[in-house]
Structures are given as C-alpha cells and as structure tokens.
Amino acid sequence: MLALAGYPLGIRCSFLDRSAEAPGAQVAPILVGPLEDAALLAELAKGNDVVTFDWENISGTALAPLEKLTSIRPPREALEVSQDRLREKTLFKRLKIPVAEHAQVDSKEQLVRAAAKLGVPGVLKTRRTGYDGKGQLAVRRPQDIELAWDRLGAEGLIYEKFQAFTREVSIVGARSAAGDIVYYPLAANTHADGILRYSVAPYVSPALERSAKIHLKRVMSALDYVGVLTIEFFVVKGRLIANEMAPRVHNSGHWTIEGCVTSQFQNHLRAICDLPLGSTRALGHAAMINFLGELPDRKRLLAIDGLAFHDYGKEARPGRKLGHCTILKAGIAERNRALADALKLIEWS
Ligand code: AMP
C-alpha cells in the first residue's frame, strides 16, 4: 500500500522481506532475507534515499548502522519505545497521557504481588514482540494466575489492570521533519481475540478527538517524530486511556485510502521524503473491515455500493490478515447499513 501510494508522486519503493511472496513483491522490487541481515540492510540503505518500516518488531540495533548510510524515518527511538510495552507506558506517563495501572513482572512472585495490588481481572502480556493479541492472556479469576504464568511465564512481562472500556479508538497522524502535524479523524475499532475486525471513521466525538490529538502531538514532539504515528486508546468513563502506539501506518488507518483526501500511506511518504503533508479531510463516513484467514466472495461484496476491495495477494492461513474492504458513504446511517450488509458476507477464520 505504501508502494502504490508512492507511484503517483514519482516515489519508487523497494522492500526487504523474509519471503519472496510478500505483498510488496507484487508491486515493487524486493530483497529477500532476514530483516536483520546487515548486508541486505546496507544494500537497501545504499539504494534508497530514506528507509522506513511498516512492522515494529525489527531490532533497533540492526538498524543503527544504517543511520550512517541514509536517513531512518521514523526515528529509531520511536521504534524501540514501541517495542517494549513498559517503555511505552513510561513515556506516556511522563507526557501526562493516562495509561492502565500496570506492573513489571519478571517472576511468579511478582505476578502474584501485582495481581494482589492491582486486582483481578487483569491482562498479562509479554513486554516485547506481542501484537494482534499474541503474547497476552486474560487473568479473569485468581485461579488464572497460575495458568497465565505457566503459559507466558518467563521474565519480561507486564501485568495490566483490566480496562472495562465502552469503546476502543485510535488516532493516526503524520509529522514532518519541520514539525508540521496533520491528524486524521478518530476511528472506532472493534477487536475480537486481540485482532482488529473492523473500524468506523470518523468516529464523531469532538471531546475525545481533541484529547487524542493533544496526546499524539505530545508523543510526536517528544520523539522528534517524522512519519505516520498511531495511538490506540480505551475509552473508559468518557476518558481516553492509552493502550499502545505504532510507529507506522496502521490497520485502523486503512480507511483513509478511499475515505480521506490524502491517505495515511501517502502522508507517511510525504513526511519521510520532506514533501508537504496532505489534507486529512474525510470525504464521507467510512467503515473498514479486515479479511482474516480467508477471502470473502468478491463478487457479492463488490455489489455493495461504495465498497472498495483490497486483496493483499497473501497465502491464506487461519487468523492472517489477507485483505480488507472499505465502504464510503455520505451519512452515518447509510454507512452503518452497508457495514451490516458487508459483515454478513465476511467470515473470520
Ligand atoms: P494489545 O495487543 O495491547 O493491542 O491488545 C489487543 C486487544 O486486547 C486490545 O485492543 C483490547 O481489546 C484487549 N486488551 C488489551 N489490554 C487490555 C486491558 N488492559 N484491558 C482490557 N482489554 C485489553
């Protein structure tokens, strides 16, 4: 999606991925090998004006030597903070952004203490390399503590108080090297088993959107950020509680391809290539639905007026994000009707 956004601007992308089957390979040249292979990274850096990433589990240490060869955007510090849930929460707290009460857990005793102090229910998560609900377990009753430790136990965990949220929302924005910032409208996200199922946007809540923008701006400024950044929040009693940040284009921003004047992908490229940022104005009311595990019937979905279909060309695997569709309508009620029609045609496996 980044490469596709680059073509009209005259920006050519090339990729490094572990598999030659990666979606990027369908639309741009690709280097295939481990993401932390020094020689491949150097080749990528030498052949490009700027290097970016759309997945945050790459080691910052592997990227560090590239800083001598080219510019890495967003900055490595943002990548490293986002890789560790504890560092992320510590940054949020320092910037006065509310987070769930939490405790570092490196032993079973610490977990027992954390659960006693913060209470049950809670969520035990790995600090690193967890995403899409991987590396986390709900602790619903005191008996689950033992089980959670047996399943995840090791060091490098975090225990969070369970957030009884009414909604999950995210804000996506882009910042240029000169410090200009544009914000997309707030999106409301529905997850199941820790994986995003669908988003609707703009989620009309001026007060929440105002706070989300303030929080995003603080994080971007603190990190001297360049590129697209996303923060996901829980809405608890009408207030935002930050869950995590992603230093990249985000699944909850995919609706911007059809739903906004400038997509998150184009704005990411504009930011990292020192071009003026584009308007984030919404063109209507959008819903984005992920295709997980299997692709739905394209013909039936395309019969829905205002629906755009995105097949990433990936091999089907249970739970894997294989594509998405976006519905764009003039009003909220129409959008919601079309969303309900589309959801009937989509199975998540
Ligand atoms: P994460 O990997 O942190 O984004 O978590 C994935 C999903 O799990 C979130 O979008 C929530 O739906 C749920 N979740 C994670 N942490 C908590 C929490 N502390 N309280 C309630 N739900 C949570």
mmCIF file of C-alpha atoms and ligand atoms in Angstrom:
data_model
loop_
_atom_site.group_PDB
_atom_site.id
_atom_site.type_symbol
_atom_site.label_atom_id
_atom_site.label_comp_id
_atom_site.label_asym_id
_atom_site.label_seq_id
_atom_site.Cartn_x
_atom_site.Cartn_y
_atom_site.Cartn_z
ATOM 1 C CA MET A 1 0.000 0.000 0.000
ATOM 2 C CA LEU A 2 2.989 2.310 0.590
ATOM 3 C CA ALA A 3 4.435 1.479 -2.818
ATOM 4 C CA LEU A 4 1.071 2.036 -4.510
ATOM 5 C CA ALA A 5 0.751 5.429 -2.801
ATOM 6 C CA GLY A 6 4.245 6.337 -3.981
ATOM 7 C CA TYR A 7 3.766 5.833 -7.730
ATOM 8 C CA PRO A 8 1.634 8.938 -8.427
ATOM 9 C CA LEU A 9 4.154 11.046 -6.510
ATOM 10 C CA GLY A 10 7.063 9.661 -8.520
ATOM 11 C CA ILE A 11 8.382 7.880 -5.419
ATOM 12 C CA ARG A 12 9.664 4.364 -6.024
ATOM 13 C CA CYS A 13 9.801 1.940 -3.117
ATOM 14 C CA SER A 14 11.834 -1.212 -2.750
ATOM 15 C CA PHE A 15 11.422 -3.715 0.042
ATOM 16 C CA LEU A 16 13.211 -6.114 2.314
ATOM 17 C CA ASP A 17 11.093 -9.027 3.469
ATOM 18 C CA ARG A 18 11.645 -12.549 4.732
ATOM 19 C CA SER A 19 9.562 -14.019 1.943
ATOM 20 C CA ALA A 20 9.523 -13.512 -1.811
ATOM 21 C CA GLU A 21 5.748 -13.954 -1.533
ATOM 22 C CA ALA A 22 5.403 -10.720 0.474
ATOM 23 C CA PRO A 23 2.662 -8.414 -0.856
ATOM 24 C CA GLY A 24 5.231 -5.698 -1.618
ATOM 25 C CA ALA A 25 6.895 -8.010 -4.153
ATOM 26 C CA GLN A 26 3.827 -7.765 -6.378
ATOM 27 C CA VAL A 27 4.310 -4.048 -6.882
ATOM 28 C CA ALA A 28 7.991 -3.220 -6.276
ATOM 29 C CA PRO A 29 11.495 -4.733 -6.300
ATOM 30 C CA ILE A 30 12.246 -6.808 -3.213
ATOM 31 C CA LEU A 31 15.295 -8.093 -1.366
ATOM 32 C CA VAL A 32 14.566 -11.397 0.327
ATOM 33 C CA GLY A 33 16.239 -12.475 3.563
ATOM 34 C CA PRO A 34 16.253 -11.982 7.332
ATOM 35 C CA LEU A 35 15.117 -8.475 8.327
ATOM 36 C CA GLU A 36 18.215 -8.034 10.451
ATOM 37 C CA ASP A 37 20.765 -9.176 7.864
ATOM 38 C CA ALA A 38 23.449 -6.469 7.908
ATOM 39 C CA ALA A 39 24.427 -6.870 4.241
ATOM 40 C CA LEU A 40 20.844 -6.758 2.990
ATOM 41 C CA LEU A 41 20.026 -3.753 5.169
ATOM 42 C CA ALA A 42 23.119 -1.961 3.855
ATOM 43 C CA GLU A 43 22.077 -2.752 0.266
ATOM 44 C CA LEU A 44 18.612 -1.359 0.991
ATOM 45 C CA ALA A 45 20.066 1.778 2.565
ATOM 46 C CA LYS A 46 22.536 2.404 -0.267
ATOM 47 C CA GLY A 47 19.862 2.032 -2.930
ATOM 48 C CA ASN A 48 17.302 4.357 -1.320
ATOM 49 C CA ASP A 49 17.118 7.964 -0.110
ATOM 50 C CA VAL A 50 15.255 7.014 3.041
ATOM 51 C CA VAL A 51 14.479 3.775 4.898
ATOM 52 C CA THR A 52 11.232 3.179 6.763
ATOM 53 C CA PHE A 53 9.381 0.178 8.252
ATOM 54 C CA ASP A 54 5.771 -0.939 8.462
ATOM 55 C CA TRP A 55 6.292 -3.568 11.171
ATOM 56 C CA GLU A 56 7.747 -2.748 14.558
ATOM 57 C CA ASN A 57 9.435 -5.969 15.574
ATOM 58 C CA ILE A 58 12.749 -5.240 13.857
ATOM 59 C CA SER A 59 15.677 -4.682 16.172
ATOM 60 C CA GLY A 60 16.801 -1.097 16.530
ATOM 61 C CA THR A 61 20.356 -2.405 16.949
ATOM 62 C CA ALA A 62 20.214 -3.870 13.430
ATOM 63 C CA LEU A 63 19.038 -0.538 12.014
ATOM 64 C CA ALA A 64 21.589 1.590 13.886
ATOM 65 C CA PRO A 65 24.470 1.163 11.369
ATOM 66 C CA LEU A 66 22.185 2.347 8.545
ATOM 67 C CA GLU A 67 21.962 5.786 10.103
ATOM 68 C CA LYS A 68 25.449 6.425 8.686
ATOM 69 C CA LEU A 69 24.287 5.496 5.168
ATOM 70 C CA THR A 70 20.845 7.066 4.884
ATOM 71 C CA SER A 71 18.049 8.540 6.973
ATOM 72 C CA ILE A 72 15.869 6.202 9.007
ATOM 73 C CA ARG A 73 12.390 7.592 9.480
ATOM 74 C CA PRO A 74 10.545 7.403 11.858
ATOM 75 C CA PRO A 75 13.464 7.712 14.317
ATOM 76 C CA ARG A 76 14.881 4.528 15.811
ATOM 77 C CA GLU A 77 14.000 5.666 19.339
ATOM 78 C CA ALA A 78 10.282 5.615 18.419
ATOM 79 C CA LEU A 79 10.671 2.068 17.123
ATOM 80 C CA GLU A 80 12.484 0.971 20.283
ATOM 81 C CA VAL A 81 9.963 2.574 22.641
ATOM 82 C CA SER A 82 7.053 0.959 20.788
ATOM 83 C CA GLN A 83 8.727 -2.474 21.029
ATOM 84 C CA ASP A 84 8.517 -2.530 24.800
ATOM 85 C CA ARG A 85 5.146 -2.099 26.492
ATOM 86 C CA LEU A 86 6.800 -0.922 29.693
ATOM 87 C CA ARG A 87 8.915 1.776 27.988
ATOM 88 C CA GLU A 88 5.851 2.834 26.029
ATOM 89 C CA LYS A 89 3.752 3.248 29.171
ATOM 90 C CA THR A 90 6.604 5.027 30.944
ATOM 91 C CA LEU A 91 6.794 7.540 28.067
ATOM 92 C CA PHE A 92 3.011 8.042 28.102
ATOM 93 C CA LYS A 93 3.076 8.659 31.851
ATOM 94 C CA ARG A 94 5.960 11.132 31.562
ATOM 95 C CA LEU A 95 3.905 13.030 28.959
ATOM 96 C CA LYS A 96 0.837 13.000 31.257
ATOM 97 C CA ILE A 97 -1.091 10.645 28.993
ATOM 98 C CA PRO A 98 -3.287 8.332 31.117
ATOM 99 C CA VAL A 99 -2.464 4.592 30.979
ATOM 100 C CA ALA A 100 -3.852 1.469 32.670
ATOM 101 C CA GLU A 101 -2.299 0.786 36.072
ATOM 102 C CA HIS A 102 0.414 -1.778 35.483
ATOM 103 C CA ALA A 103 3.408 -3.548 36.996
ATOM 104 C CA GLN A 104 6.579 -5.069 35.645
ATOM 105 C CA VAL A 105 6.610 -8.869 36.092
ATOM 106 C CA ASP A 106 9.782 -10.927 35.929
ATOM 107 C CA SER A 107 8.906 -13.751 38.316
ATOM 108 C CA LYS A 108 5.881 -15.663 39.549
ATOM 109 C CA GLU A 109 6.142 -13.899 42.924
ATOM 110 C CA GLN A 110 5.996 -10.521 41.192
ATOM 111 C CA LEU A 111 2.919 -11.632 39.267
ATOM 112 C CA VAL A 112 1.175 -12.717 42.464
ATOM 113 C CA ARG A 113 2.105 -9.379 44.073
ATOM 114 C CA ALA A 114 0.960 -7.391 41.003
ATOM 115 C CA ALA A 115 -2.394 -9.195 40.902
ATOM 116 C CA ALA A 116 -2.887 -8.574 44.636
ATOM 117 C CA LYS A 117 -2.004 -4.874 44.298
ATOM 118 C CA LEU A 118 -3.798 -4.040 41.029
ATOM 119 C CA GLY A 119 -6.566 -6.613 41.370
ATOM 120 C CA VAL A 120 -8.107 -9.280 39.161
ATOM 121 C CA PRO A 121 -9.261 -9.161 36.343
ATOM 122 C CA GLY A 122 -6.108 -8.125 34.581
ATOM 123 C CA VAL A 123 -4.112 -8.910 31.470
ATOM 124 C CA LEU A 124 -0.649 -10.480 31.486
ATOM 125 C CA LYS A 125 1.363 -9.520 28.409
ATOM 126 C CA THR A 126 4.857 -10.024 27.090
ATOM 127 C CA ARG A 127 6.645 -6.674 27.034
ATOM 128 C CA ARG A 128 8.114 -7.377 23.617
ATOM 129 C CA THR A 129 7.094 -8.934 20.279
ATOM 130 C CA GLY A 130 3.401 -9.290 21.093
ATOM 131 C CA TYR A 131 0.887 -7.969 18.598
ATOM 132 C CA ASP A 132 -2.614 -8.780 17.350
ATOM 133 C CA GLY A 133 -3.421 -10.404 20.703
ATOM 134 C CA LYS A 134 -0.337 -12.658 20.565
ATOM 135 C CA GLY A 135 1.690 -12.876 23.776
ATOM 136 C CA GLN A 136 -1.129 -11.952 26.129
ATOM 137 C CA LEU A 137 -3.542 -13.732 28.442
ATOM 138 C CA ALA A 138 -6.535 -12.540 30.422
ATOM 139 C CA VAL A 139 -6.432 -13.214 34.155
ATOM 140 C CA ARG A 140 -10.147 -13.345 34.907
ATOM 141 C CA ARG A 141 -10.105 -15.120 38.285
ATOM 142 C CA PRO A 142 -7.378 -15.585 40.892
ATOM 143 C CA GLN A 143 -7.010 -19.240 39.760
ATOM 144 C CA ASP A 144 -5.919 -17.980 36.302
ATOM 145 C CA ILE A 145 -2.707 -16.507 37.713
ATOM 146 C CA GLU A 146 -1.013 -19.893 37.882
ATOM 147 C CA LEU A 147 -2.215 -20.810 34.388
ATOM 148 C CA ALA A 148 -1.125 -17.468 32.889
ATOM 149 C CA TRP A 149 2.328 -17.843 34.423
ATOM 150 C CA ASP A 150 2.641 -21.403 33.096
ATOM 151 C CA ARG A 151 1.683 -20.259 29.597
ATOM 152 C CA LEU A 152 3.622 -16.961 29.334
ATOM 153 C CA GLY A 153 5.928 -17.188 32.331
ATOM 154 C CA ALA A 154 9.487 -16.031 31.954
ATOM 155 C CA GLU A 155 10.874 -12.638 32.523
ATOM 156 C CA GLY A 156 9.933 -9.568 30.542
ATOM 157 C CA LEU A 157 6.204 -9.435 31.260
ATOM 158 C CA ILE A 158 3.774 -6.732 32.273
ATOM 159 C CA TYR A 159 0.546 -7.085 34.238
ATOM 160 C CA GLU A 160 -2.145 -4.528 33.433
ATOM 161 C CA LYS A 161 -5.358 -3.818 35.201
ATOM 162 C CA PHE A 162 -8.307 -4.849 33.016
ATOM 163 C CA GLN A 163 -9.971 -1.819 31.407
ATOM 164 C CA ALA A 164 -13.759 -2.004 31.291
ATOM 165 C CA PHE A 165 -13.888 0.108 28.147
ATOM 166 C CA THR A 166 -17.010 1.211 26.312
ATOM 167 C CA ARG A 167 -15.097 1.592 23.067
ATOM 168 C CA GLU A 168 -11.633 1.363 21.534
ATOM 169 C CA VAL A 169 -10.482 4.274 19.387
ATOM 170 C CA SER A 170 -7.296 5.238 17.604
ATOM 171 C CA ILE A 171 -5.780 8.363 16.196
ATOM 172 C CA VAL A 172 -3.435 8.402 13.225
ATOM 173 C CA GLY A 173 -1.361 11.462 12.377
ATOM 174 C CA ALA A 174 1.710 12.460 10.420
ATOM 175 C CA ARG A 175 4.558 14.792 11.375
ATOM 176 C CA SER A 176 7.126 16.351 9.070
ATOM 177 C CA ALA A 177 10.774 16.977 9.951
ATOM 178 C CA ALA A 178 9.885 20.684 10.211
ATOM 179 C CA GLY A 179 7.367 19.829 12.948
ATOM 180 C CA ASP A 180 4.144 20.259 10.952
ATOM 181 C CA ILE A 181 1.454 17.813 12.072
ATOM 182 C CA VAL A 182 -1.749 16.607 10.423
ATOM 183 C CA TYR A 183 -4.313 14.431 12.234
ATOM 184 C CA TYR A 184 -6.862 12.041 10.768
ATOM 185 C CA PRO A 185 -10.334 11.870 12.275
ATOM 186 C CA LEU A 186 -10.700 9.444 15.175
ATOM 187 C CA ALA A 187 -11.531 5.820 14.279
ATOM 188 C CA ALA A 188 -13.583 3.456 16.487
ATOM 189 C CA ASN A 189 -12.205 -0.068 16.398
ATOM 190 C CA THR A 190 -13.823 -3.429 17.099
ATOM 191 C CA HIS A 191 -11.426 -6.222 18.095
ATOM 192 C CA ALA A 192 -12.002 -9.889 18.833
ATOM 193 C CA ASP A 193 -9.329 -12.158 20.285
ATOM 194 C CA GLY A 194 -6.986 -9.164 20.213
ATOM 195 C CA ILE A 195 -7.263 -8.732 16.411
ATOM 196 C CA LEU A 196 -8.893 -5.750 14.709
ATOM 197 C CA ARG A 197 -12.089 -6.843 12.942
ATOM 198 C CA TYR A 198 -13.433 -3.504 11.712
ATOM 199 C CA SER A 199 -13.111 0.240 12.147
ATOM 200 C CA VAL A 200 -15.574 3.046 11.551
ATOM 201 C CA ALA A 201 -14.446 6.612 10.946
ATOM 202 C CA PRO A 202 -14.795 9.461 11.504
ATOM 203 C CA TYR A 203 -15.934 8.459 14.989
ATOM 204 C CA VAL A 204 -17.721 11.659 15.855
ATOM 205 C CA SER A 205 -16.741 12.706 19.376
ATOM 206 C CA PRO A 206 -15.201 16.192 19.398
ATOM 207 C CA ALA A 207 -14.065 15.965 23.034
ATOM 208 C CA LEU A 208 -12.301 12.608 22.631
ATOM 209 C CA GLU A 209 -10.772 13.689 19.328
ATOM 210 C CA ARG A 210 -9.405 16.836 20.931
ATOM 211 C CA SER A 211 -7.698 14.835 23.717
ATOM 212 C CA ALA A 212 -6.392 12.237 21.262
ATOM 213 C CA LYS A 213 -4.771 14.967 19.160
ATOM 214 C CA ILE A 214 -3.138 16.537 22.221
ATOM 215 C CA HIS A 215 -1.738 13.142 23.269
ATOM 216 C CA LEU A 216 -0.491 12.318 19.767
ATOM 217 C CA LYS A 217 1.192 15.703 19.426
ATOM 218 C CA ARG A 218 2.989 15.261 22.772
ATOM 219 C CA VAL A 219 4.385 11.865 21.746
ATOM 220 C CA MET A 220 5.410 13.077 18.279
ATOM 221 C CA SER A 221 7.143 16.156 19.649
ATOM 222 C CA ALA A 222 8.908 14.225 22.431
ATOM 223 C CA LEU A 223 10.348 11.766 19.904
ATOM 224 C CA ASP A 224 11.087 14.385 17.211
ATOM 225 C CA TYR A 225 8.994 12.098 15.075
ATOM 226 C CA VAL A 226 8.880 12.001 11.268
ATOM 227 C CA GLY A 227 6.210 9.912 9.508
ATOM 228 C CA VAL A 228 2.854 8.419 10.489
ATOM 229 C CA LEU A 229 2.240 7.523 14.145
ATOM 230 C CA THR A 230 -0.805 5.843 15.652
ATOM 231 C CA ILE A 231 -2.008 5.664 19.254
ATOM 232 C CA GLU A 232 -4.716 3.218 20.325
ATOM 233 C CA PHE A 233 -6.874 4.098 23.308
ATOM 234 C CA PHE A 234 -9.543 2.562 25.510
ATOM 235 C CA VAL A 235 -12.485 4.834 26.293
ATOM 236 C CA VAL A 236 -13.233 4.362 29.994
ATOM 237 C CA LYS A 237 -15.910 6.523 31.641
ATOM 238 C CA GLY A 238 -15.645 9.015 28.777
ATOM 239 C CA ARG A 239 -11.853 9.374 29.119
ATOM 240 C CA LEU A 240 -9.014 8.123 26.965
ATOM 241 C CA ILE A 241 -6.591 5.571 28.401
ATOM 242 C CA ALA A 242 -3.636 4.985 26.050
ATOM 243 C CA ASN A 243 -3.039 1.311 25.269
ATOM 244 C CA GLU A 244 -0.206 1.360 22.766
ATOM 245 C CA MET A 245 1.434 3.231 19.934
ATOM 246 C CA ALA A 246 2.550 2.086 16.497
ATOM 247 C CA PRO A 247 5.366 3.989 14.748
ATOM 248 C CA ARG A 248 3.975 3.250 11.298
ATOM 249 C CA VAL A 249 0.962 3.255 9.041
ATOM 250 C CA HIS A 250 -1.778 1.402 10.895
ATOM 251 C CA ASN A 251 -4.578 -1.040 10.157
ATOM 252 C CA SER A 252 -7.102 1.338 11.734
ATOM 253 C CA GLY A 253 -5.997 3.942 9.159
ATOM 254 C CA HIS A 254 -6.600 1.820 6.061
ATOM 255 C CA TRP A 255 -9.961 3.521 5.567
ATOM 256 C CA THR A 256 -8.090 6.730 4.649
ATOM 257 C CA ILE A 257 -7.205 5.300 1.192
ATOM 258 C CA GLU A 258 -10.730 5.958 -0.043
ATOM 259 C CA GLY A 259 -12.038 7.937 2.943
ATOM 260 C CA CYS A 260 -9.734 10.980 3.021
ATOM 261 C CA VAL A 261 -8.230 13.499 0.617
ATOM 262 C CA THR A 262 -4.737 12.078 1.342
ATOM 263 C CA SER A 263 -4.261 8.513 2.606
ATOM 264 C CA GLN A 264 -2.089 7.613 5.603
ATOM 265 C CA PHE A 265 0.262 5.842 3.162
ATOM 266 C CA GLN A 266 0.752 8.923 1.017
ATOM 267 C CA ASN A 267 1.199 11.141 4.066
ATOM 268 C CA HIS A 268 3.794 8.762 5.502
ATOM 269 C CA LEU A 269 5.752 9.009 2.234
ATOM 270 C CA ARG A 270 5.300 12.772 2.092
ATOM 271 C CA ALA A 271 6.604 13.108 5.653
ATOM 272 C CA ILE A 272 9.654 10.878 5.257
ATOM 273 C CA CYS A 273 10.519 12.378 1.831
ATOM 274 C CA ASP A 274 10.292 16.011 3.027
ATOM 275 C CA LEU A 275 7.225 16.850 0.940
ATOM 276 C CA PRO A 276 4.362 18.990 2.265
ATOM 277 C CA LEU A 277 1.785 16.956 4.208
ATOM 278 C CA GLY A 278 -1.600 16.467 2.537
ATOM 279 C CA SER A 279 -5.106 17.212 3.736
ATOM 280 C CA THR A 280 -6.591 14.596 6.079
ATOM 281 C CA ARG A 281 -10.173 15.782 5.493
ATOM 282 C CA ALA A 282 -12.682 12.912 5.445
ATOM 283 C CA LEU A 283 -14.668 12.529 2.230
ATOM 284 C CA GLY A 284 -17.627 10.884 3.950
ATOM 285 C CA HIS A 285 -18.349 8.204 6.544
ATOM 286 C CA ALA A 286 -16.240 5.081 6.184
ATOM 287 C CA ALA A 287 -16.060 1.538 7.524
ATOM 288 C CA MET A 288 -13.057 -0.744 7.017
ATOM 289 C CA ILE A 289 -13.399 -4.490 7.534
ATOM 290 C CA ASN A 290 -10.433 -6.871 7.725
ATOM 291 C CA PHE A 291 -10.397 -10.171 5.831
ATOM 292 C CA LEU A 292 -8.903 -12.677 8.270
ATOM 293 C CA GLY A 293 -7.936 -16.242 7.405
ATOM 294 C CA GLU A 294 -9.941 -16.396 4.177
ATOM 295 C CA LEU A 295 -11.059 -14.006 1.471
ATOM 296 C CA PRO A 296 -14.795 -13.366 1.188
ATOM 297 C CA ASP A 297 -16.815 -13.641 -2.021
ATOM 298 C CA ARG A 298 -15.526 -10.696 -4.029
ATOM 299 C CA LYS A 299 -18.475 -10.581 -6.403
ATOM 300 C CA ARG A 300 -21.072 -10.343 -3.637
ATOM 301 C CA LEU A 301 -19.113 -7.735 -1.676
ATOM 302 C CA LEU A 302 -18.490 -5.566 -4.729
ATOM 303 C CA ALA A 303 -22.245 -5.451 -5.297
ATOM 304 C CA ILE A 304 -22.420 -3.178 -2.216
ATOM 305 C CA ASP A 305 -22.453 0.408 -3.433
ATOM 306 C CA GLY A 306 -19.432 2.441 -2.321
ATOM 307 C CA LEU A 307 -17.293 -0.578 -1.390
ATOM 308 C CA ALA A 308 -13.595 -0.867 -2.321
ATOM 309 C CA PHE A 309 -11.881 -4.268 -2.171
ATOM 310 C CA HIS A 310 -8.209 -4.845 -1.255
ATOM 311 C CA ASP A 311 -6.691 -8.293 -1.722
ATOM 312 C CA TYR A 312 -3.080 -8.359 -0.475
ATOM 313 C CA GLY A 313 -2.264 -11.473 -2.501
ATOM 314 C CA LYS A 314 -1.171 -13.409 0.596
ATOM 315 C CA GLU A 315 -1.434 -17.132 1.139
ATOM 316 C CA ALA A 316 -4.454 -17.984 3.335
ATOM 317 C CA ARG A 317 -3.688 -19.038 6.918
ATOM 318 C CA PRO A 318 -6.009 -19.020 9.949
ATOM 319 C CA GLY A 319 -6.166 -15.558 11.506
ATOM 320 C CA ARG A 320 -3.887 -13.981 8.870
ATOM 321 C CA LYS A 321 -4.796 -10.538 7.539
ATOM 322 C CA LEU A 322 -5.350 -11.238 3.848
ATOM 323 C CA GLY A 323 -7.013 -8.009 2.777
ATOM 324 C CA HIS A 324 -9.715 -5.555 3.702
ATOM 325 C CA CYS A 325 -12.620 -3.638 2.249
ATOM 326 C CA THR A 326 -13.673 -0.051 2.809
ATOM 327 C CA ILE A 327 -17.172 1.320 2.474
ATOM 328 C CA LEU A 328 -17.590 5.047 1.935
ATOM 329 C CA LYS A 329 -20.992 6.738 2.284
ATOM 330 C CA ALA A 330 -22.269 10.289 2.685
ATOM 331 C CA GLY A 331 -24.020 9.690 6.041
ATOM 332 C CA ILE A 332 -23.583 7.616 9.207
ATOM 333 C CA ALA A 333 -26.875 5.703 8.925
ATOM 334 C CA GLU A 334 -26.177 4.683 5.314
ATOM 335 C CA ARG A 335 -22.638 3.673 6.264
ATOM 336 C CA ASN A 336 -23.905 1.561 9.143
ATOM 337 C CA ARG A 337 -26.439 -0.203 6.898
ATOM 338 C CA ALA A 338 -23.784 -1.031 4.300
ATOM 339 C CA LEU A 339 -21.410 -2.176 7.064
ATOM 340 C CA ALA A 340 -24.072 -4.574 8.404
ATOM 341 C CA ASP A 341 -24.643 -5.926 4.854
ATOM 342 C CA ALA A 342 -20.911 -6.444 4.310
ATOM 343 C CA LEU A 343 -20.394 -8.119 7.707
ATOM 344 C CA LYS A 344 -22.968 -10.755 6.729
ATOM 345 C CA LEU A 345 -20.707 -11.745 3.810
ATOM 346 C CA ILE A 346 -17.457 -11.940 5.749
ATOM 347 C CA GLU A 347 -16.291 -14.910 7.838
ATOM 348 C CA TRP A 348 -13.259 -14.596 10.106
ATOM 349 C CA SER A 349 -11.363 -17.850 10.381
HETATM 350 P P1 AMP B 1 -2.889 -5.062 22.508
HETATM 351 O O1 AMP B 1 -2.037 -6.144 21.952
HETATM 352 O O2 AMP B 1 -2.348 -4.410 23.741
HETATM 353 O O3 AMP B 1 -3.281 -4.050 21.456
HETATM 354 O O4 AMP B 1 -4.268 -5.727 22.941
HETATM 355 C C1 AMP B 1 -5.142 -6.271 21.976
HETATM 356 C C2 AMP B 1 -6.578 -6.103 22.463
HETATM 357 O O5 AMP B 1 -6.761 -6.799 23.699
HETATM 358 C C3 AMP B 1 -6.970 -4.670 22.754
HETATM 359 O O6 AMP B 1 -7.333 -3.996 21.587
HETATM 360 C C4 AMP B 1 -8.125 -4.894 23.720
HETATM 361 O O7 AMP B 1 -9.296 -5.264 23.015
HETATM 362 C C5 AMP B 1 -7.651 -6.074 24.559
HETATM 363 N N1 AMP B 1 -6.893 -5.575 25.735
HETATM 364 C C6 AMP B 1 -5.561 -5.388 25.838
HETATM 365 N N2 AMP B 1 -5.200 -4.894 27.041
HETATM 366 C C7 AMP B 1 -6.334 -4.754 27.750
HETATM 367 C C8 AMP B 1 -6.648 -4.275 29.065
HETATM 368 N N3 AMP B 1 -5.704 -3.842 29.924
HETATM 369 N N4 AMP B 1 -7.965 -4.256 29.436
HETATM 370 C C9 AMP B 1 -8.941 -4.675 28.603
HETATM 371 N N5 AMP B 1 -8.705 -5.154 27.358
HETATM 372 C C10 AMP B 1 -7.435 -5.194 26.915
#
